[in-house]
Short mmCIF file of C-alpha atoms in Angstrom, two decimals:
data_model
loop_
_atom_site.label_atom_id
_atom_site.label_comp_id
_atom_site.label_asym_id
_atom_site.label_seq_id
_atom_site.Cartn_x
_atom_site.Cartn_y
_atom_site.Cartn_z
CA UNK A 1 18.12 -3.74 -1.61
CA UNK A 2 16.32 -6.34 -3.65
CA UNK A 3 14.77 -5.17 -6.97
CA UNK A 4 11.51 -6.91 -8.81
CA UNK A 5 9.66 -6.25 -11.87
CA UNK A 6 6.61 -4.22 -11.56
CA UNK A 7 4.25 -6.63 -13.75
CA UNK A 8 3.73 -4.97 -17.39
CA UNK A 9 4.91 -1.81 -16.32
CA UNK A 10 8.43 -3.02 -17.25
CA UNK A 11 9.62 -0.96 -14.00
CA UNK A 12 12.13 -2.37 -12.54
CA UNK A 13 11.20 -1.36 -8.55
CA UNK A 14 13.16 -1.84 -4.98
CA UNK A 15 11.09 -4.81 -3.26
CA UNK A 16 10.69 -2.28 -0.33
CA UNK A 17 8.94 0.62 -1.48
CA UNK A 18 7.80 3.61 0.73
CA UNK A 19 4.26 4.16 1.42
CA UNK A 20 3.89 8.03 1.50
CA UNK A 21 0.53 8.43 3.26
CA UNK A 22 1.61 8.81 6.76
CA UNK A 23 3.85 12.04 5.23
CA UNK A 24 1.02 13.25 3.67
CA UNK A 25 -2.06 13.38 6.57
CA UNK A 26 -4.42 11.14 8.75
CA UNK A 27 -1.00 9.68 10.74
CA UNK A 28 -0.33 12.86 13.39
CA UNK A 29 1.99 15.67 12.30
CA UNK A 30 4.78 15.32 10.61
CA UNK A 31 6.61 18.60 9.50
CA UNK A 32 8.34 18.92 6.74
CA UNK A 33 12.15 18.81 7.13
CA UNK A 34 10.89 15.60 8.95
CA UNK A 35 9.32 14.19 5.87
CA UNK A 36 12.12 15.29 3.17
CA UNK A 37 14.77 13.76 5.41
CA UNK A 38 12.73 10.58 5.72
CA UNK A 39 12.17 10.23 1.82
CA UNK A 40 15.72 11.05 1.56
CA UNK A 41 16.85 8.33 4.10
CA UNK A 42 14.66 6.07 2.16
CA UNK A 43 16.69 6.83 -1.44
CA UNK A 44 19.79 6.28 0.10
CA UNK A 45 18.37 3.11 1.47
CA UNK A 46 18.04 1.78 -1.80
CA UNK A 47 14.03 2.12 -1.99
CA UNK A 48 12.92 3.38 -5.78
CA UNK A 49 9.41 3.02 -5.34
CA UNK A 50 6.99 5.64 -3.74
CA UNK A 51 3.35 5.38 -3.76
CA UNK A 52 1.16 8.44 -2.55
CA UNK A 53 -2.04 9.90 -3.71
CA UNK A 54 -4.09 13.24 -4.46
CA UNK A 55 -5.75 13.14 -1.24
CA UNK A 56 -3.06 12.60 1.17
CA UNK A 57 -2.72 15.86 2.87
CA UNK A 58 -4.68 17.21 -0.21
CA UNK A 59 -1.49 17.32 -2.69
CA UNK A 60 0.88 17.35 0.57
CA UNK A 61 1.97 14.27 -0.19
CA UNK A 62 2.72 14.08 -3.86
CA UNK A 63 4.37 17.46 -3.26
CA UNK A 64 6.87 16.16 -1.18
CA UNK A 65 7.46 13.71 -4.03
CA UNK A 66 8.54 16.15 -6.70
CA UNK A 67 10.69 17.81 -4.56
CA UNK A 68 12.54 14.40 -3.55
CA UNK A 69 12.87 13.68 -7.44
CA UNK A 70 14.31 17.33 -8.21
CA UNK A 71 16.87 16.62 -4.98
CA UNK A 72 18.20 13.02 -6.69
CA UNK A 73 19.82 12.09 -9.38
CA UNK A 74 18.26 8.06 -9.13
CA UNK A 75 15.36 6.68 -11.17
CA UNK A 76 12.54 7.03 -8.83
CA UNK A 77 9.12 5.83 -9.77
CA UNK A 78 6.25 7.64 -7.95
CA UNK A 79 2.86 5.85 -8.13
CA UNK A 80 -0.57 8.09 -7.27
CA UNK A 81 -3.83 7.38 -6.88
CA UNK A 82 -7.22 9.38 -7.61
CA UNK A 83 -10.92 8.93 -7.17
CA UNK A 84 -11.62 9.88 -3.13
CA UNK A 85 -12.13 13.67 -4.35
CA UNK A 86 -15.38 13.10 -5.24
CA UNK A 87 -18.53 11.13 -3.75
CA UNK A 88 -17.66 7.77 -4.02
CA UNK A 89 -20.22 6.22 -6.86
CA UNK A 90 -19.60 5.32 -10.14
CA UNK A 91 -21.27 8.15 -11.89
CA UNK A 92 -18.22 10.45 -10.35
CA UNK A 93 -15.46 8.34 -12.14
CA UNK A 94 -16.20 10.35 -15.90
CA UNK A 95 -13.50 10.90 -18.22
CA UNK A 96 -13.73 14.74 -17.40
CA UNK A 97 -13.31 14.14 -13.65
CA UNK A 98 -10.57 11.31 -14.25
CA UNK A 99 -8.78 13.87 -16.59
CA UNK A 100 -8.92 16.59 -14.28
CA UNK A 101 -7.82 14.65 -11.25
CA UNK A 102 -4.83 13.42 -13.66
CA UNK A 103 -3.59 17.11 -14.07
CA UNK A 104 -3.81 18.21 -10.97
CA UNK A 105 -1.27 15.35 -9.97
CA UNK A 106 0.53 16.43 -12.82
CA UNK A 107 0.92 19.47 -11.37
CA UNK A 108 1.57 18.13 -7.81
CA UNK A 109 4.37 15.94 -8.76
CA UNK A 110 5.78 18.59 -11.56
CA UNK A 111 5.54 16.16 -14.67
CA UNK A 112 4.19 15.71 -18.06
CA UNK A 113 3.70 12.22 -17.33
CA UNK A 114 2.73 10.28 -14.65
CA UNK A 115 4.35 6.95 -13.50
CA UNK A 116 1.34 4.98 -12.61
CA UNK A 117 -2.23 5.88 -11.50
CA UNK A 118 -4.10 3.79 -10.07
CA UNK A 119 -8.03 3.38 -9.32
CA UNK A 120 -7.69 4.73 -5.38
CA UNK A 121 -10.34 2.16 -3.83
CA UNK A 122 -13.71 2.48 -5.94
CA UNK A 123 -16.57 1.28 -5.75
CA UNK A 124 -17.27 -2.49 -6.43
CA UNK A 125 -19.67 -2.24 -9.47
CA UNK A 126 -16.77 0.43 -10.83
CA UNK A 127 -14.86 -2.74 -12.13
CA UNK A 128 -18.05 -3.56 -13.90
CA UNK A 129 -17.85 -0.46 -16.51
CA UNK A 130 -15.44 -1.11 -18.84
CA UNK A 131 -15.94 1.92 -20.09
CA UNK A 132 -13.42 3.62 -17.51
CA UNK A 133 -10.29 1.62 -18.31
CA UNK A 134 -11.32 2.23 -21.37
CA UNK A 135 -10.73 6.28 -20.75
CA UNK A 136 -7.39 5.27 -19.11
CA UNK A 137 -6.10 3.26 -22.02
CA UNK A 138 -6.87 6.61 -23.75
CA UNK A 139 -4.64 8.45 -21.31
CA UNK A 140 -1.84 5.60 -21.81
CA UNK A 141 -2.07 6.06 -25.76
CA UNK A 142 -2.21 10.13 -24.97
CA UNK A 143 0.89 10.31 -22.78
CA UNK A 144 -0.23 11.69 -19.69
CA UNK A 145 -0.01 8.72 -17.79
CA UNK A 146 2.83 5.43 -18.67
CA UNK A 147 0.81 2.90 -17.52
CA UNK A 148 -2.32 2.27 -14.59
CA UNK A 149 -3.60 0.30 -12.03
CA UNK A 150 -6.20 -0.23 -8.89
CA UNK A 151 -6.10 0.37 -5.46
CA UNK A 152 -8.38 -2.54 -4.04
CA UNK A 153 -10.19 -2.95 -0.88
CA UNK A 154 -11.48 -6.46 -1.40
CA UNK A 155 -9.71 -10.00 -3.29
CA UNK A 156 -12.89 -9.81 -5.47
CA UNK A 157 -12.04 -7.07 -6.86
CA UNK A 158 -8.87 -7.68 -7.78
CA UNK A 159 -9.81 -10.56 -9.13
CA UNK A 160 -12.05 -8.52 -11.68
CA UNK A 161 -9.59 -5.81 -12.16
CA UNK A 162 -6.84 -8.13 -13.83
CA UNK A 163 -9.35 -9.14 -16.43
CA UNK A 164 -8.41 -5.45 -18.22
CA UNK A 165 -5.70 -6.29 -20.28
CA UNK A 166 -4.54 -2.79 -20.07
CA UNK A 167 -4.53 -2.82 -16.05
CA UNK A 168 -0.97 -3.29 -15.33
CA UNK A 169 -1.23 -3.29 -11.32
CA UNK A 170 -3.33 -4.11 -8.29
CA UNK A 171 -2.39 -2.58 -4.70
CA UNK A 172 -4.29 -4.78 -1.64
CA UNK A 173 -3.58 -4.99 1.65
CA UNK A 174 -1.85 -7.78 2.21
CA UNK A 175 0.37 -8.81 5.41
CA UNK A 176 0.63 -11.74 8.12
CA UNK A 177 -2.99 -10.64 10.03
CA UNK A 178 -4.70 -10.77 6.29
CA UNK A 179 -3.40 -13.85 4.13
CA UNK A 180 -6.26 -14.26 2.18
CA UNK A 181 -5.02 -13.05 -1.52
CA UNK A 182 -2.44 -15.82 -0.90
CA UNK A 183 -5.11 -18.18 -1.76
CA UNK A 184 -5.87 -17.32 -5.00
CA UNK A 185 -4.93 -13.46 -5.93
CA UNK A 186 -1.33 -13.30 -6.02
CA UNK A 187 -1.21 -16.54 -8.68
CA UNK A 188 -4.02 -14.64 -10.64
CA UNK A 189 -2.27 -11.68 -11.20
CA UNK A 190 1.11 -13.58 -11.65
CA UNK A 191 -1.01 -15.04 -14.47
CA UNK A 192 -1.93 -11.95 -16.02
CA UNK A 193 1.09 -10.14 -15.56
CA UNK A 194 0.07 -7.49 -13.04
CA UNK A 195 2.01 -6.19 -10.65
CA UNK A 196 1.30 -6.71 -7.28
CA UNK A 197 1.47 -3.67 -4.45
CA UNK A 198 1.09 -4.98 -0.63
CA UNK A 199 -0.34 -1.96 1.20
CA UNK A 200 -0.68 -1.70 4.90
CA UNK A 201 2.38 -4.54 5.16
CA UNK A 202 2.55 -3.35 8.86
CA UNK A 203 -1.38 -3.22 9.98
CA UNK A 204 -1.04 0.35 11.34
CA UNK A 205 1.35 -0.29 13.23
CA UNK A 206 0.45 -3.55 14.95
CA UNK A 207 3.03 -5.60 13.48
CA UNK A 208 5.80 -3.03 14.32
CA UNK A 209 5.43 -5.06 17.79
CA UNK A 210 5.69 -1.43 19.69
CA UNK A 211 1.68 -0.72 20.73
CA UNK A 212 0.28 -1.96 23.32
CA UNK A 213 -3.22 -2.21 24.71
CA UNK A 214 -2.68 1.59 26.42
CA UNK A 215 -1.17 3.03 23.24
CA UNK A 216 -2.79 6.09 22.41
CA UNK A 217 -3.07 8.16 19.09
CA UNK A 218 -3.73 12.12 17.91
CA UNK A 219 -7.25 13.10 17.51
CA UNK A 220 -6.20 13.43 13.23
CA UNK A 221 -4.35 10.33 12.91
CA UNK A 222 -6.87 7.44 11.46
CA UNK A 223 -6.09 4.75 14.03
CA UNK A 224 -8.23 6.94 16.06
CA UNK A 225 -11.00 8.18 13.89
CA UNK A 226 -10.99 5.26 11.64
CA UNK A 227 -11.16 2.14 13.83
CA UNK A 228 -14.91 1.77 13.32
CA UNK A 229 -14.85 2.99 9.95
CA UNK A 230 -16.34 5.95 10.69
CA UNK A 231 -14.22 7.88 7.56
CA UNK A 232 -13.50 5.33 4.91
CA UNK A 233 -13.10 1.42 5.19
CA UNK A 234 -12.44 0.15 8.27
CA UNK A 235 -9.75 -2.61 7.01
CA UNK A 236 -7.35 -0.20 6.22
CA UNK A 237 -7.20 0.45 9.73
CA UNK A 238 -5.21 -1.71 11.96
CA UNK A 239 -6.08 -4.36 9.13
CA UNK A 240 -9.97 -4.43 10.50
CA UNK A 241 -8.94 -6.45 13.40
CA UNK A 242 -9.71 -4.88 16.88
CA UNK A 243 -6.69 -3.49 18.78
CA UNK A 244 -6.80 -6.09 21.61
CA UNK A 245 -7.12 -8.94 19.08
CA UNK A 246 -4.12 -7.08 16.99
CA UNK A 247 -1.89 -6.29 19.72
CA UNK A 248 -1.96 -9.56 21.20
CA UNK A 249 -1.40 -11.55 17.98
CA UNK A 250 1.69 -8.80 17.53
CA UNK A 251 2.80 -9.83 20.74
CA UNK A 252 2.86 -13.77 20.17
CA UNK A 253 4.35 -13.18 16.65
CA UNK A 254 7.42 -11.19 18.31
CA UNK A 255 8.84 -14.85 20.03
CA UNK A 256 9.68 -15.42 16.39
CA UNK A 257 12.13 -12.49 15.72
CA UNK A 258 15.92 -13.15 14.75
CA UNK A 259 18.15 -11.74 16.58
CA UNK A 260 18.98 -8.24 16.19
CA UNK A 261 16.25 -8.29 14.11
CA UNK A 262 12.92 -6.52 14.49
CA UNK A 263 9.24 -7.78 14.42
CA UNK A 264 8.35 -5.35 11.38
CA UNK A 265 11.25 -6.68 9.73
CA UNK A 266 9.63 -10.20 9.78
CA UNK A 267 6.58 -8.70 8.96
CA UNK A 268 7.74 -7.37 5.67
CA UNK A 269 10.13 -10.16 4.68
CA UNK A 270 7.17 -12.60 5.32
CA UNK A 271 5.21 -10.87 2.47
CA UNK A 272 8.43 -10.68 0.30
CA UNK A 273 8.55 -14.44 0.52
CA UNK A 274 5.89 -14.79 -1.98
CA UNK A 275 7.09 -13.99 -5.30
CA UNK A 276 3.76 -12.65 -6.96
CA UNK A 277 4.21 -9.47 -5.07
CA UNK A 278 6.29 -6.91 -6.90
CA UNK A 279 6.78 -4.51 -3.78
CA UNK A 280 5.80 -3.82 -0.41
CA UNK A 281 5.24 0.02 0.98
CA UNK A 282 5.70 0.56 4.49
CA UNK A 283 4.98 4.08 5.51
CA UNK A 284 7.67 5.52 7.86
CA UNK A 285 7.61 9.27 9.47
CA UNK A 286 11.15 8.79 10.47
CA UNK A 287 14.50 8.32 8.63
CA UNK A 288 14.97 5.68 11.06
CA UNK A 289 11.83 4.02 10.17
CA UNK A 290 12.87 4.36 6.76
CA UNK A 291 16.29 2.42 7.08
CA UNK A 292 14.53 -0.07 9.13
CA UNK A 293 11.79 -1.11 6.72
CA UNK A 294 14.17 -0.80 3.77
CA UNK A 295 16.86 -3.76 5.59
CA UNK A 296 13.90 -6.11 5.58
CA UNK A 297 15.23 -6.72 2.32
CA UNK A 298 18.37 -8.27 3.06
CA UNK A 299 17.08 -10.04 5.53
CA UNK A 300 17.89 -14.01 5.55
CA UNK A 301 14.79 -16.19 4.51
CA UNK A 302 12.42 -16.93 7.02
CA UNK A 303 12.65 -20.87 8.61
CA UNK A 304 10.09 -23.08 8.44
CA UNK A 305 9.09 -22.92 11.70
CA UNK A 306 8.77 -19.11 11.43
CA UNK A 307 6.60 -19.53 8.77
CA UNK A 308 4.31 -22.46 10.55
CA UNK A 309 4.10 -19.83 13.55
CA UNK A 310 3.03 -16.98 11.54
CA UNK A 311 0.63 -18.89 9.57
CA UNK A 312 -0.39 -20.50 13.27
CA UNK A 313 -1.15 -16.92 15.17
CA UNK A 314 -3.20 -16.00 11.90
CA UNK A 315 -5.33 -19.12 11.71
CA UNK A 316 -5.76 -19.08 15.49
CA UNK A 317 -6.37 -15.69 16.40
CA UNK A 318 -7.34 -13.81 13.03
CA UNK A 319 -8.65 -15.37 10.18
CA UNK A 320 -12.28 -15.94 11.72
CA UNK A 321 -12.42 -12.40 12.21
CA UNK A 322 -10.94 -10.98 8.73
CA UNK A 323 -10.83 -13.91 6.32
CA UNK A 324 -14.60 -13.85 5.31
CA UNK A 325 -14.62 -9.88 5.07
CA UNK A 326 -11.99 -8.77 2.41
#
């Protein structure tokens, strides 16, 4: 494993991380000896950086995140998120309901002091009140948090959210079917010293190269319920491109895997090829899954040729349909 600075944080954080959502709810079933020995698999793998939040499996999540850090001796850094507890407009983000959200993580994870919070998604005029960093650079001075962040849906966004000097990371999806930060995000936050997060690295699974056009999915798991938006943005859900579109793009992209190598492999180590980003957080519900995404690391840089195809399916097949949205 590969290790990078998490922008002002001063972390120092494995370049694979492990996206904890699919533990936690919305991604099918997964019991619990399931999940520990996944998280565990992903330790031993090297990974060091976890990133859950409240709502995922309503505390589920971050649960099975203290109870990793209480089974290992390494220095794990666990990254939540708050805000989807309560109706998403700006008048719910007060310092009470921030605070409050803030302790009950607290006492999810089992800790005086949280990692890193970050901003889970908000709404757009949210990164218009300064007034609510402002109650989280009170928390940083306080001590129940070491340092914060935002979870973005949009580059615009992030764009805004690195202009508070005390914002010390920005998660956005980022991955071969949505290449837009590239343009101008990633050197941004470089810039300012943020730490950069690439969530959804795998597009729901598209980019694992194992769906096809027949796949199905469990009436709770998101890439069912979600894939019109129906619950919460539609581009966190296969990336916002249609399944047909996705799986087919998947499908050209595998001719480019190395040998013995696997097409969410290349996914991940494309992403890792730009330096801005601090870590990437694949979700896994397997230990297998976990050992898998964690390799990517070690993986030999990608060829120029496998970088002309990747950004060739995406110009070609995607970026009319994404590029202009997020």
């Amino acid at each position: 494993m590969r290790y990078r600075r998490l922008g002002k944080t001063g972390y120092k954080v494995s370049e694979v991380g492990f996206g904890a959502w699919a533990i936690g709810g919305d991604w099918g079933t997964v019991d619990e000896r399931e999940a520990m020995a996944t998280l565990h698999a992903a330790v031993d793998s090297g990974v060091t950086f976890f990133d859950t939040a409240d709502v995922y499996g309503d505390g589920r999540s971050e649960r099975l995140l203290a109870r990793l850090r209480s089974e290992r001796d390494e220095d794990l850094v666990i990254a939540t998120k708050c805000g989807r507890r309560a109706p998403q407009e700006v008048a719910s983000y007060s310092p009470e309901n921030i605070f409050a959200w803030i302790d009950r993580s607290r006492e999810n994870l089992d800790t005086d002091r949280l990692d890193l919070v970050q901003l889970h998604c908000p709404p757009t005029d949210l990164y218009y009140h300064p007034e609510v960093f402002a109650a989280l650079d009170e928390l940083v001075s306080a001590g129940p948090i070491a340092a914060y962040g935002a979870s973005v849906e949009r580059v615009e966004e992030g764009l805004k959210a690195v202009e508070y000097e005390g914002l010390a990371s920005v998660q956005i999806i980022f991955n071969c079917f949505r290449q837009r930060p590239a343009e101008m995000f990633l050197s941004r936050a470089a810039a300012k010293d943020v730490g950069v997060i690439a969530r959804v690295p795998l597009a729901s699974g598209l980019l694992t190269g194992k769906l096809t056009e027949d796949s199905t999915f469990p009436a709770d798991d998101h890439r069912e319920f979600n894939r019109e938006g129906a619950a919460f943005d539609v581009g966190e859900t296969f990336a916002g491109i249609d399944f047909a579109t996705g799986v087919a793009a998947a499908q050209q992209l595998s001719q480019r895997v190395p040998e013995g190598g696997t097409l969410a492999q290349l996914a991940l180590k494309w992403i890792l090829t730009h330096d801005e980003v601090s870590t990437v957080i694949p979700g896994a519900k397997t230990p297998d899954q976990a050992r898998q995404n964690a390799s990517a690391s070690l993986m030999p840089d990608l060829d120029a040729e496998t970088l002309e195809a990747i950004r060739y399916v995406y110009s070609e097949r995607i970026e009319p349909l994404v590029h202009h949205r997020w």
